[in-house]
Coordinates of C-alpha atoms and ligand atoms in Angstrom, one line a residue:
Chain A
M1 CA -18.9 -5.9 -56.3
K2 CA -17.8 -2.5 -57.5
E3 CA -14.9 -2.3 -59.9
K4 CA -11.6 -1.3 -58.2
K5 CA -9.2 1.1 -59.7
L6 CA -5.5 1.4 -58.9
V7 CA -4.7 5.1 -58.3
C8 CA -2.5 7.2 -56.1
G9 CA -4.0 8.9 -53.0
N10 CA -4.1 12.3 -54.6
V11 CA -6.1 11.0 -57.5
A12 CA -8.3 9.0 -55.2
L13 CA -9.1 12.2 -53.3
S14 CA -9.7 14.2 -56.5
E15 CA -12.1 11.7 -58.0
A16 CA -14.0 11.3 -54.7
A17 CA -14.4 15.0 -54.5
I18 CA -15.9 15.1 -58.0
R19 CA -18.2 12.3 -57.2
A20 CA -19.3 14.1 -54.1
G21 CA -20.5 16.9 -56.4
C22 CA -17.5 19.3 -56.1
R23 CA -17.5 21.4 -59.2
F24 CA -15.2 24.2 -58.1
Y25 CA -11.6 23.5 -57.5
F26 CA -9.0 26.3 -56.9
G27 CA -5.4 25.5 -56.1
Y28 CA -1.7 26.3 -56.4
P29 CA 1.0 23.7 -57.2
I30 CA 3.0 22.3 -54.3
T31 CA 4.6 18.9 -53.8
P32 CA 3.5 16.3 -52.7
Q33 CA -0.1 17.1 -53.9
N34 CA 0.6 18.1 -57.5
E35 CA -1.4 15.2 -58.9
V36 CA -4.6 16.9 -57.6
T37 CA -4.1 20.0 -59.7
S38 CA -3.3 18.1 -62.8
Y39 CA -6.1 15.6 -62.4
M40 CA -8.6 18.4 -61.6
S41 CA -7.6 20.4 -64.7
L42 CA -8.6 17.4 -66.8
R43 CA -11.6 16.0 -64.9
M44 CA -13.3 19.3 -64.2
N45 CA -13.5 19.9 -67.9
E46 CA -15.2 16.6 -68.4
V47 CA -17.8 17.1 -65.7
G48 CA -18.5 20.8 -66.6
G49 CA -16.9 22.1 -63.4
V50 CA -14.4 24.9 -62.8
F51 CA -10.7 24.4 -62.4
L52 CA -8.6 27.5 -61.8
Q53 CA -4.9 27.6 -61.0
A54 CA -4.7 30.5 -58.6
E55 CA -1.7 32.9 -58.2
S56 CA -1.2 31.8 -54.6
E57 CA -2.7 29.8 -51.8
L58 CA -4.1 33.1 -50.4
A59 CA -6.0 33.5 -53.6
S60 CA -7.1 29.9 -54.0
V61 CA -8.7 29.8 -50.5
N62 CA -10.4 33.1 -51.2
M63 CA -11.7 31.8 -54.5
V64 CA -13.1 28.9 -52.5
F65 CA -14.6 31.5 -50.2
G66 CA -16.2 33.3 -53.2
A67 CA -17.6 30.1 -54.7
A68 CA -18.8 29.0 -51.3
L69 CA -20.6 32.3 -50.8
T70 CA -22.9 31.3 -53.6
G71 CA -23.7 27.9 -52.1
A72 CA -21.4 25.9 -54.4
K73 CA -19.4 22.9 -53.5
A74 CA -15.8 24.1 -53.5
M75 CA -12.4 22.6 -52.6
T76 CA -8.8 23.5 -52.4
T77 CA -5.8 21.4 -51.6
S78 CA -2.2 22.2 -50.7
S79 CA 0.7 21.0 -48.6
S80 CA 2.1 22.5 -45.3
P81 CA 3.6 25.8 -46.4
G82 CA 0.6 26.5 -48.6
I83 CA -1.8 25.6 -45.8
S84 CA 0.0 28.2 -43.6
L85 CA -0.9 30.8 -46.2
M86 CA -4.5 29.7 -46.2
Q87 CA -5.0 30.2 -42.5
E88 CA -6.4 33.7 -43.0
G89 CA -9.0 32.5 -45.5
I90 CA -9.9 29.5 -43.3
S91 CA -10.6 31.9 -40.4
Y92 CA -12.8 34.0 -42.6
L93 CA -14.6 30.9 -43.9
A94 CA -15.2 29.9 -40.3
G95 CA -16.4 33.4 -39.3
C96 CA -18.8 33.4 -42.3
E97 CA -19.9 29.8 -41.7
L98 CA -19.2 28.8 -45.3
P99 CA -18.9 25.2 -46.4
A100 CA -15.6 24.2 -47.8
V101 CA -13.2 21.3 -48.1
I102 CA -9.5 21.9 -47.5
V103 CA -6.9 19.2 -48.0
N104 CA -3.5 19.2 -46.4
V105 CA -1.1 16.6 -47.9
M106 CA 1.6 17.3 -45.3
R107 CA 5.3 17.6 -45.9
G108 CA 8.3 18.1 -43.6
G109 CA 8.7 21.5 -41.9
P110 CA 9.0 24.1 -40.4
G111 CA 9.7 26.5 -43.2
L112 CA 10.3 25.2 -46.6
G113 CA 11.4 21.9 -44.9
N114 CA 11.4 19.2 -47.5
I115 CA 8.9 17.3 -49.6
A116 CA 9.0 14.1 -47.6
P117 CA 5.9 12.9 -45.7
S118 CA 5.1 14.3 -42.3
Q119 CA 2.4 14.7 -39.8
S120 CA 3.6 17.9 -38.2
D121 CA 0.6 20.0 -39.0
Y122 CA -1.6 18.3 -36.4
F123 CA -1.6 21.2 -34.1
Q124 CA -2.4 23.6 -36.9
A125 CA -5.3 21.4 -38.1
V126 CA -6.9 20.7 -34.7
K127 CA -6.0 23.5 -32.4
G128 CA -6.4 26.5 -34.7
G129 CA -3.9 27.9 -37.2
G130 CA -5.9 31.0 -38.1
H131 CA -7.1 33.6 -35.7
G132 CA -10.2 33.4 -33.6
D133 CA -12.2 30.7 -31.9
Y134 CA -13.0 28.2 -34.5
R135 CA -12.7 24.5 -35.3
L136 CA -12.4 22.4 -38.4
L137 CA -13.9 18.9 -38.8
V138 CA -10.6 17.0 -39.5
F139 CA -10.6 13.6 -41.1
A140 CA -7.3 11.6 -41.0
P141 CA -7.6 8.7 -43.5
S142 CA -5.3 5.7 -43.1
T143 CA -5.9 3.9 -46.4
L144 CA -6.6 5.1 -49.9
Q145 CA -10.2 3.7 -49.6
E146 CA -10.6 5.9 -46.5
I147 CA -9.4 8.9 -48.5
V148 CA -12.2 8.2 -50.9
D149 CA -14.8 7.6 -48.3
Y150 CA -14.0 10.5 -46.1
T151 CA -13.5 13.0 -48.9
Y152 CA -16.9 12.0 -50.2
M153 CA -18.3 12.4 -46.7
A154 CA -16.5 15.7 -46.1
F155 CA -18.7 17.5 -48.7
S156 CA -21.9 16.4 -47.1
K157 CA -20.7 17.4 -43.6
A158 CA -19.4 20.7 -44.8
G159 CA -22.9 21.4 -46.3
Q160 CA -24.8 20.1 -43.4
Y161 CA -23.0 22.2 -40.8
R162 CA -21.9 25.1 -43.1
M163 CA -18.4 24.5 -42.0
Q164 CA -14.9 23.8 -43.1
V165 CA -13.7 20.2 -43.3
M166 CA -10.1 19.3 -43.6
I167 CA -8.7 16.1 -44.9
L168 CA -5.3 15.7 -43.2
M169 CA -2.9 13.2 -44.7
D170 CA 0.8 13.0 -45.3
G171 CA 2.7 13.1 -48.5
L172 CA 3.1 9.3 -48.5
M173 CA -0.7 8.8 -48.6
G174 CA -0.9 11.2 -51.5
Q175 CA 1.8 9.5 -53.5
M176 CA 1.2 5.7 -52.8
M177 CA -1.0 3.6 -55.0
E178 CA -3.7 1.2 -53.9
P179 CA -6.9 -0.2 -55.4
V180 CA -10.0 1.7 -54.4
S181 CA -13.6 1.6 -55.3
F182 CA -15.3 4.9 -55.9
P183 CA -18.9 5.8 -54.8
E184 CA -21.6 6.8 -57.3
M185 CA -21.7 10.3 -58.6
S186 CA -23.7 12.3 -56.1
E187 CA -27.2 13.4 -57.4
S188 CA -27.3 16.7 -55.5
F189 CA -24.7 18.9 -57.0
S190 CA -25.0 21.8 -54.6
Y191 CA -25.7 22.5 -51.0
R192 CA -28.9 23.9 -49.5
N193 CA -28.4 27.5 -50.3
D194 CA -31.2 29.4 -48.7
W195 CA -28.5 31.6 -47.1
A196 CA -26.2 32.0 -50.1
L197 CA -25.6 35.1 -52.2
T198 CA -27.1 34.5 -55.6
G199 CA -28.5 37.9 -56.5
C200 CA -31.6 39.1 -54.6
K201 CA -34.2 38.1 -57.2
K202 CA -37.7 37.8 -55.5
R203 CA -36.2 38.0 -52.0
E204 CA -34.6 40.4 -49.6
P205 CA -30.9 41.2 -50.1
R206 CA -28.5 39.2 -48.1
S207 CA -25.0 39.9 -46.8
I208 CA -22.4 37.4 -45.6
K209 CA -19.8 38.8 -43.2
S210 CA -17.7 38.1 -40.2
L211 CA -17.6 41.7 -38.8
F212 CA -19.9 42.2 -35.9
L213 CA -19.3 45.6 -34.3
E214 CA -22.4 46.1 -32.2
E215 CA -22.0 45.4 -28.5
G216 CA -22.5 41.7 -27.7
V217 CA -23.2 40.6 -31.2
L218 CA -19.9 39.0 -31.9
E219 CA -20.1 37.2 -28.6
R220 CA -23.5 35.8 -29.6
H221 CA -22.1 34.8 -33.0
N222 CA -19.2 33.0 -31.2
K223 CA -21.6 31.2 -28.8
N224 CA -23.6 30.0 -31.8
L225 CA -20.5 28.7 -33.4
Q226 CA -19.5 26.9 -30.3
K227 CA -22.9 25.4 -30.0
K228 CA -22.5 24.0 -33.5
Y229 CA -19.1 22.6 -32.6
G230 CA -20.7 21.0 -29.6
E231 CA -23.2 19.2 -31.8
I232 CA -20.4 18.0 -34.0
R233 CA -18.6 16.7 -30.9
E234 CA -21.7 14.8 -30.0
R235 CA -22.4 13.3 -33.4
E236 CA -19.4 13.1 -35.7
I237 CA -16.7 11.2 -33.8
L238 CA -15.0 8.5 -35.8
Y239 CA -12.2 6.1 -34.8
D240 CA -10.9 2.6 -35.5
T241 CA -9.5 0.0 -33.2
F242 CA -7.6 -3.2 -33.8
L243 CA -7.3 -5.8 -31.0
A244 CA -7.7 -3.0 -28.5
D245 CA -10.3 -4.5 -26.2
D246 CA -7.9 -6.7 -24.2
A247 CA -4.7 -4.8 -25.0
D248 CA -2.1 -4.6 -22.4
V249 CA 0.0 -2.3 -24.6
L250 CA -2.1 0.2 -26.5
L251 CA -0.6 1.9 -29.6
T252 CA -2.2 5.1 -30.8
A253 CA -1.6 6.7 -34.2
F254 CA -3.4 8.6 -37.0
G255 CA -3.2 8.4 -40.7
F256 CA -0.3 6.5 -42.2
C257 CA 1.2 5.7 -38.8
G258 CA -2.0 3.9 -38.1
R259 CA -1.1 1.4 -40.8
L260 CA 2.4 0.9 -39.4
C261 CA 1.0 0.4 -35.9
K262 CA -1.4 -2.3 -37.1
K263 CA 1.6 -4.2 -38.5
A264 CA 3.4 -3.6 -35.2
V265 CA 0.5 -4.9 -33.2
E266 CA 0.5 -8.1 -35.3
E267 CA 4.2 -8.6 -34.7
L268 CA 3.9 -7.9 -31.0
R269 CA 1.0 -10.3 -30.7
G270 CA 3.2 -12.9 -32.4
M271 CA 5.7 -12.3 -29.7
G272 CA 3.1 -12.9 -27.0
I273 CA 2.5 -9.3 -26.1
K274 CA -1.1 -8.3 -25.9
A275 CA -0.9 -5.2 -28.1
G276 CA -3.7 -3.2 -29.6
L277 CA -4.3 -0.1 -31.7
F278 CA -6.5 2.9 -31.2
R279 CA -6.7 5.1 -34.3
P280 CA -8.7 8.4 -34.3
I281 CA -10.2 9.1 -37.7
T282 CA -11.7 12.4 -36.7
L283 CA -8.8 14.3 -35.1
W284 CA -11.3 17.0 -34.3
P285 CA -13.5 16.2 -32.7
F286 CA -11.1 13.9 -30.9
P287 CA -12.6 10.6 -29.7
G288 CA -11.5 11.5 -26.2
D289 CA -14.1 9.6 -24.1
V290 CA -13.7 6.4 -26.1
F291 CA -10.0 6.6 -25.6
T292 CA -10.3 7.3 -21.9
G293 CA -12.3 4.1 -21.6
L294 CA -9.8 2.0 -23.5
S295 CA -6.8 3.5 -21.7
K296 CA -8.1 2.2 -18.3
R297 CA -7.6 -1.4 -19.5
S298 CA -4.0 -1.0 -20.7
R299 CA -0.8 -1.0 -18.8
K300 CA 1.2 1.1 -21.2
I301 CA 0.2 3.5 -24.1
F302 CA 2.4 4.5 -27.0
C303 CA 1.6 7.3 -29.4
V304 CA 3.3 7.0 -32.7
E305 CA 3.6 10.0 -35.0
M306 CA 5.6 11.5 -37.8
N307 CA 6.3 14.7 -35.8
A308 CA 8.0 15.7 -32.5
G309 CA 4.9 14.8 -30.5
Q310 CA 1.7 16.6 -31.2
M311 CA -1.3 14.2 -30.9
V312 CA 0.5 12.8 -27.9
E313 CA -0.6 15.8 -25.9
D314 CA -4.3 14.9 -26.6
I315 CA -3.5 11.3 -25.8
M316 CA -2.0 12.3 -22.4
F317 CA -4.9 14.6 -21.8
Y318 CA -7.5 11.8 -22.3
A319 CA -5.5 8.8 -20.9
D320 CA -6.7 7.7 -17.4
D321 CA -3.1 8.2 -16.3
K322 CA -0.6 10.3 -18.3
N323 CA 2.4 8.5 -16.8
K324 CA 1.4 5.5 -18.9
V325 CA 2.0 7.3 -22.1
G326 CA 5.2 7.0 -24.2
F327 CA 6.0 8.7 -27.5
I328 CA 7.5 7.2 -30.6
G329 CA 8.2 9.7 -33.4
R330 CA 10.3 10.8 -36.3
T331 CA 10.4 14.3 -37.7
G332 CA 11.6 16.2 -40.8
G333 CA 10.3 13.6 -43.3
G334 CA 11.5 10.5 -41.4
I335 CA 9.1 7.5 -41.4
P336 CA 9.1 5.1 -38.4
S337 CA 9.6 1.5 -39.4
V338 CA 7.5 -1.3 -38.0
S339 CA 10.6 -2.8 -36.3
E340 CA 11.5 0.5 -34.8
I341 CA 8.0 0.7 -33.3
V342 CA 8.2 -2.9 -32.0
K343 CA 11.7 -2.3 -30.6
A344 CA 10.6 0.9 -28.8
V345 CA 7.6 -0.9 -27.3
T346 CA 9.6 -3.9 -26.1
G347 CA 12.4 -1.7 -24.9
K348 CA 15.0 -3.6 -27.0
R349 CA 17.5 -1.8 -29.2
Chain B
M1 CA -44.9 66.6 -61.9
R2 CA -41.6 65.2 -63.1
E3 CA -39.5 63.5 -60.5
I4 CA -35.9 64.7 -60.9
Y5 CA -34.1 63.3 -57.8
K6 CA -34.8 60.3 -55.6
K7 CA -33.0 57.7 -53.6
P8 CA -31.9 54.8 -55.9
E9 CA -33.7 51.5 -55.3
A10 CA -30.2 49.9 -55.0
L11 CA -29.5 52.0 -51.9
N12 CA -30.9 51.4 -48.4
D13 CA -32.4 54.1 -46.3
N14 CA -29.6 54.2 -43.8
I15 CA -27.6 56.9 -42.1
T16 CA -24.0 56.4 -43.2
H17 CA -21.0 56.2 -40.9
Y18 CA -18.8 58.1 -43.4
C19 CA -17.2 61.4 -42.3
P20 CA -18.7 64.6 -43.7
G21 CA -17.3 65.3 -47.1
C22 CA -16.1 61.7 -47.7
G23 CA -16.2 60.3 -51.2
H24 CA -17.3 56.8 -50.3
G25 CA -21.0 57.9 -50.0
I26 CA -20.9 59.6 -53.5
A27 CA -19.2 56.5 -55.0
H28 CA -21.9 54.2 -53.4
R29 CA -24.6 56.4 -54.8
L30 CA -23.2 56.4 -58.3
I31 CA -22.9 52.6 -58.3
A32 CA -26.5 52.4 -57.1
E33 CA -27.8 54.8 -59.7
V34 CA -26.1 52.8 -62.5
I35 CA -27.5 49.5 -61.1
D36 CA -31.0 51.0 -61.2
E37 CA -30.6 52.3 -64.7
L38 CA -29.3 49.0 -66.0
K39 CA -32.0 47.1 -64.0
I40 CA -29.5 44.6 -62.7
R41 CA -30.2 45.0 -58.9
E42 CA -31.5 41.4 -58.6
R43 CA -28.4 40.0 -60.4
V44 CA -25.7 42.0 -58.7
I45 CA -23.4 40.6 -56.0
G46 CA -20.9 43.2 -54.5
V47 CA -17.8 42.4 -52.6
A48 CA -17.0 44.9 -49.9
P49 CA -13.4 45.5 -48.8
V50 CA -11.7 45.9 -45.5
G51 CA -11.4 49.7 -45.1
C52 CA -13.9 52.5 -44.4
A53 CA -16.3 50.8 -46.9
V54 CA -16.4 47.5 -45.0
L55 CA -19.9 48.4 -44.0
A56 CA -21.1 48.8 -47.6
Y57 CA -23.6 46.0 -47.1
N58 CA -25.5 48.3 -44.7
Y59 CA -26.0 50.8 -47.6
F60 CA -26.5 48.7 -50.7
N61 CA -29.9 47.1 -51.3
F62 CA -28.6 43.9 -53.0
D63 CA -26.5 40.9 -52.1
V64 CA -23.1 41.9 -50.7
A65 CA -20.2 39.8 -49.3
E66 CA -17.3 40.8 -47.2
S67 CA -13.8 39.8 -48.0
A68 CA -10.5 39.6 -46.1
H69 CA -8.3 42.7 -46.6
G70 CA -7.0 42.7 -50.2
R71 CA -8.4 39.3 -51.2
T72 CA -11.4 41.0 -52.7
P73 CA -10.6 40.2 -56.4
A74 CA -10.0 36.5 -55.5
V75 CA -13.4 36.4 -53.7
A76 CA -15.1 38.1 -56.7
T77 CA -13.4 35.6 -58.9
G78 CA -14.9 32.7 -56.9
I79 CA -18.3 34.2 -57.0
K80 CA -18.2 35.0 -60.8
R81 CA -16.9 31.5 -61.7
A82 CA -19.7 30.0 -59.7
L83 CA -22.4 32.3 -61.0
P84 CA -21.2 33.6 -64.4
D85 CA -24.6 35.2 -65.2
N86 CA -24.6 37.3 -62.1
I87 CA -23.0 40.8 -62.2
V88 CA -20.1 40.8 -59.7
F89 CA -18.2 43.9 -58.6
S90 CA -15.5 44.5 -56.0
Y91 CA -15.2 47.7 -54.2
Q92 CA -11.7 48.4 -52.9
G93 CA -9.7 51.1 -51.3
D94 CA -6.0 51.9 -52.1
G95 CA -4.7 50.0 -49.1
D96 CA -6.9 47.0 -50.0
L97 CA -6.1 47.0 -53.7
A98 CA -2.7 48.5 -54.1
A99 CA -0.9 47.2 -51.0
I100 CA -2.0 44.0 -49.3
G101 CA -4.0 42.9 -52.4
T102 CA -1.6 43.8 -55.2
A103 CA -1.1 40.2 -56.3
E104 CA -4.9 39.5 -56.3
I105 CA -5.8 42.5 -58.5
V106 CA -2.9 41.9 -60.9
H107 CA -3.9 38.3 -61.5
A108 CA -7.6 39.0 -61.7
A109 CA -6.9 41.6 -64.4
N110 CA -4.5 39.3 -66.2
R111 CA -7.0 36.5 -66.3
S112 CA -9.5 39.1 -67.6
E113 CA -11.8 38.0 -64.9
N114 CA -15.2 39.2 -66.1
I115 CA -15.8 41.5 -63.1
S116 CA -16.0 45.2 -62.4
V117 CA -13.6 46.8 -59.9
F118 CA -14.4 50.1 -58.3
F119 CA -11.2 51.4 -56.8
V120 CA -11.6 54.3 -54.4
N121 CA -8.3 56.1 -54.2
N122 CA -8.1 58.6 -51.3
T123 CA -4.3 58.3 -50.9
V124 CA -4.5 57.2 -47.3
Y125 CA -5.6 54.4 -45.1
G126 CA -8.8 55.9 -43.7
M127 CA -10.1 53.1 -41.4
T128 CA -6.9 52.6 -39.5
G129 CA -6.4 56.3 -38.8
G130 CA -4.7 57.9 -41.7
Q131 CA -1.5 56.0 -42.4
M132 CA 0.5 56.1 -45.7
A133 CA -1.0 54.3 -48.6
P134 CA 0.8 53.1 -51.7
T135 CA -0.9 56.0 -53.5
T136 CA 0.1 58.7 -51.0
L137 CA 1.7 61.7 -52.7
E138 CA 5.3 62.6 -52.3
G139 CA 5.5 65.1 -49.4
Q140 CA 2.0 64.1 -48.1
K141 CA 1.9 64.0 -44.3
T142 CA 0.2 61.0 -42.8
L143 CA 0.3 59.2 -39.5
T144 CA 3.2 57.1 -40.6
T145 CA 4.9 59.8 -42.8
P146 CA 4.9 62.6 -40.2
S147 CA 7.3 64.8 -42.2
G148 CA 5.8 63.9 -45.5
R149 CA 6.2 60.9 -47.8
E150 CA 9.8 60.7 -49.0
K151 CA 10.4 58.8 -52.2
G152 CA 13.9 57.6 -51.3
T153 CA 12.6 55.5 -48.4
T154 CA 9.0 54.8 -49.1
G155 CA 8.6 54.9 -52.9
S156 CA 6.4 57.1 -55.0
P157 CA 2.6 56.9 -55.5
I158 CA 1.5 53.8 -57.5
K159 CA -0.5 54.6 -60.5
V160 CA -2.8 51.6 -60.5
C161 CA -4.4 52.1 -63.9
E162 CA -1.1 52.6 -65.7
L163 CA 0.3 49.6 -63.8
L164 CA -2.5 47.4 -65.0
S165 CA -2.6 48.8 -68.5
V166 CA 0.3 46.6 -69.7
L167 CA -1.8 43.5 -69.0
E168 CA -3.7 42.3 -72.0
G169 CA -6.5 41.1 -69.8
A170 CA -7.2 44.5 -68.4
R171 CA -9.8 45.6 -71.0
Y172 CA -11.1 48.9 -69.6
L173 CA -9.3 51.2 -67.2
Y174 CA -10.7 54.6 -66.3
R175 CA -9.6 57.2 -63.8
G176 CA -12.1 59.7 -62.6
A177 CA -12.4 62.0 -59.6
L178 CA -15.2 63.0 -57.3
S179 CA -14.2 66.7 -57.3
T180 CA -16.6 68.6 -59.5
P181 CA -20.1 67.8 -60.8
S182 CA -18.8 67.2 -64.3
N183 CA -16.1 64.9 -63.0
I184 CA -18.6 63.0 -60.9
L185 CA -20.9 62.5 -64.0
K186 CA -17.9 61.1 -65.8
V187 CA -17.2 58.6 -63.0
K188 CA -20.8 57.6 -63.3
K189 CA -20.5 57.0 -67.0
A190 CA -17.3 55.0 -66.4
I191 CA -19.1 52.8 -63.8
K192 CA -21.9 52.2 -66.4
D193 CA -19.4 51.3 -69.1
S194 CA -17.7 48.9 -66.7
F195 CA -20.9 47.1 -65.9
Q196 CA -21.9 47.0 -69.6
I197 CA -18.5 45.5 -70.5
Q198 CA -19.2 42.8 -67.9
I199 CA -22.7 42.2 -69.1
A200 CA -21.3 41.8 -72.7
K201 CA -18.8 39.3 -71.2
K202 CA -15.8 41.3 -72.4
G203 CA -13.6 40.8 -69.4
F204 CA -11.9 42.8 -66.7
S205 CA -12.6 46.5 -66.1
L206 CA -11.6 48.9 -63.4
V207 CA -12.7 52.4 -62.5
E208 CA -10.3 54.3 -60.3
I209 CA -12.2 56.9 -58.3
I210 CA -10.1 59.7 -56.8
S211 CA -12.0 60.5 -53.6
P212 CA -11.7 63.0 -50.8
C213 CA -10.8 62.0 -47.3
P214 CA -11.1 65.3 -45.5
T215 CA -10.5 63.7 -42.1
Y216 CA -7.0 62.4 -42.8
W217 CA -6.1 65.1 -45.3
G218 CA -6.6 67.5 -42.5
L219 CA -8.7 69.7 -44.8
T220 CA -12.3 70.9 -44.9
P221 CA -14.6 69.1 -47.3
L222 CA -14.4 72.1 -49.7
E223 CA -10.6 72.4 -49.4
S224 CA -10.4 68.6 -50.1
L225 CA -12.1 69.1 -53.5
Q226 CA -9.7 71.9 -54.4
Y227 CA -6.8 69.7 -53.2
I228 CA -7.9 67.0 -55.6
D229 CA -8.0 69.4 -58.6
N230 CA -4.9 71.3 -57.7
K231 CA -2.6 68.6 -56.4
L232 CA -3.8 65.0 -56.9
L233 CA -4.7 65.3 -60.6
K234 CA -1.2 66.3 -61.4
V235 CA 0.0 62.9 -60.3
F236 CA -3.1 60.9 -61.3
P237 CA -4.3 62.2 -64.7
L238 CA -8.0 61.7 -65.4
G239 CA -9.6 59.9 -68.3
E240 CA -9.7 56.6 -70.1
I241 CA -6.3 55.0 -69.6
K242 CA -7.2 52.0 -71.7
N243 CA -10.1 50.6 -73.6
T244 CA -9.9 47.4 -75.7
A245 CA -13.5 46.4 -74.9
R246 CA -15.2 48.6 -77.5
Ligands
LIG401 C1 -4.8 41.4 -42.7 C2 -5.1 42.8 -42.2 N1 -4.2 43.7 -42.1 C3 -4.5 45.0 -41.7 C4 -5.8 45.3 -41.4 C5 -6.1 46.7 -40.9 N2 -6.7 47.5 -41.9 C6 -8.0 47.7 -42.0 S1 -8.5 48.8 -43.1 C7 -6.9 49.1 -43.6 C8 -6.5 50.1 -44.7 C9 -7.7 50.5 -45.4 O1 -7.3 51.5 -46.3 P1 -7.9 51.7 -47.7 O2 -8.0 50.3 -48.4 O3 -7.2 52.7 -48.4 O4 -9.4 52.1 -47.5 P2 -10.0 53.4 -46.7 O5 -10.2 53.0 -45.3 O6 -9.1 54.5 -46.9 O7 -11.3 53.6 -47.4 C10 -6.0 48.3 -42.8 C11 -4.6 48.3 -43.0 C12 -6.8 44.3 -41.5 N3 -8.0 44.5 -41.3 N4 -6.4 43.1 -42.0
LIG402 S1 -11.7 58.4 -42.8 FE1 -11.6 59.3 -44.8 S2 -12.3 57.6 -46.1 FE2 -12.8 57.0 -44.1 S3 -14.9 57.7 -43.9 FE3 -13.7 59.4 -43.1 S4 -13.3 60.7 -44.8 FE4 -14.1 58.7 -45.6

């Protein structure tokens, strides 16, 4: 068995990225993801990579853009207000089809908000954020081991599809500690780069751009993007269930709330209530069809989130009957407790 | 027979979209000639701005990327950090570099990012129809300063080279103008110096190129050149502003 290490989520993420071959990290400090910048400043040195503290999130995402243009594996991380600043760059990365990994360790908002954990950037992650028609492949890990596994996977998916992958987790996941085992160092240190800008030695010059002025060309470009997103919808859906097959009451949650709901399901089962959990791991593409199937078997569905109700809109959209859906949520850095969830489900106060 | 004039290999055979008398075309040609002379065409990666030069990749015969408006130095930084042996330059207008991208250029210079910046200063926003730029002269009429730029409400022209000169990382700062043949040759020499500084890994350099925009100056191409010499150079003095890269 692989040796396990006790680390916090931000370090788990950083080491996993390095093991996936990421050698270019650009970032700007913001709580609660500061362990990433400090860890990367040390580790990138050891592995011969590049760590650069940018002057802003605008700059860091555009440095990622520059490195990605050359076919390099690049990543940036931030927390909610910083991710807002990155939206311009993310839209350009999408327009230019450049592979990149972007991590949002969410905190309470809107505005400067607070530094407590939150899940209130769900809309921004899965519905847009930047301008234009684009999608991000969004992974929402629920354990530190999942942070490691999906960060590692994020780099290969980014390269495979030439797209932007977001790891969406809340501040608690970044800060808490758990034992994890890390994968091997990836052998292939860079993406396929037969499209990249490397200097035009022995080939025709290339340009990478997102401006398409000629009649119909931008529409064609958008159609191609949508075709790619369609393929990802077909192939890349991930989710987890817990006692969901015979569930009378189905809880749905992502990320840290998924863990809380698992405990709540156990307590509810102890009380004789047939509860189960459906947890999307890819928030986009959303595991809609799977969820529709499950929803038919349940009498009541609850969506538990650390926000005012964002994923619940998708849950209602995909549920066989939206009148079955209830919402349990805390905002502004509040974390629902297991007993709060149980009480809400059983209707007791 | 001796060939005395030809299209540089680093330029494509394309008809440009620039207005008659515009300086961008001359600046492109100078960069291309220098790239040919230094034999670096296959190592160069250019970063085009948002502005009239956004289509630069149509004209340059080497790898060119596009950047978001003003983020050009951050994009160039990412490229150069990933490929330190390539020759990376950013090409930026005054809106791109001195307004929306002020932070990016200051910090790229301060890190002494080993890139070359070619900064085309035409004192207006060309692409969006002739609005005020940070470099617009006092009294200059633009789409958004219809009665002339007034210092009390909109500030005075930013002198980018002087501004950057206080940063230790800014190794070479030169201001030239595309107004007379001799000035144009000096710009070419400065572009060459900038690339050579980069090749020698000596850090950040920037060449400011005062360039005519007849369209939004409301002047003929010839009047534009006279306007540069008579008016602009009083505010933007020419020559080497700083050189610690020798
Ligand atoms: C974020 C953003 N804001 C505004 C614009 C619109 N815009 C395009 S070019 C430009 C100004 C360009 O002026 P300059 O950099 O001086 O270059 P020039 O066109 O004069 O060569 C502006 C404001 C944009 N494309 N993106
Ligand atoms: S608007 Fe001005 S800068 Fe733009 S192409 Fe025309 S002359 Fe050149």
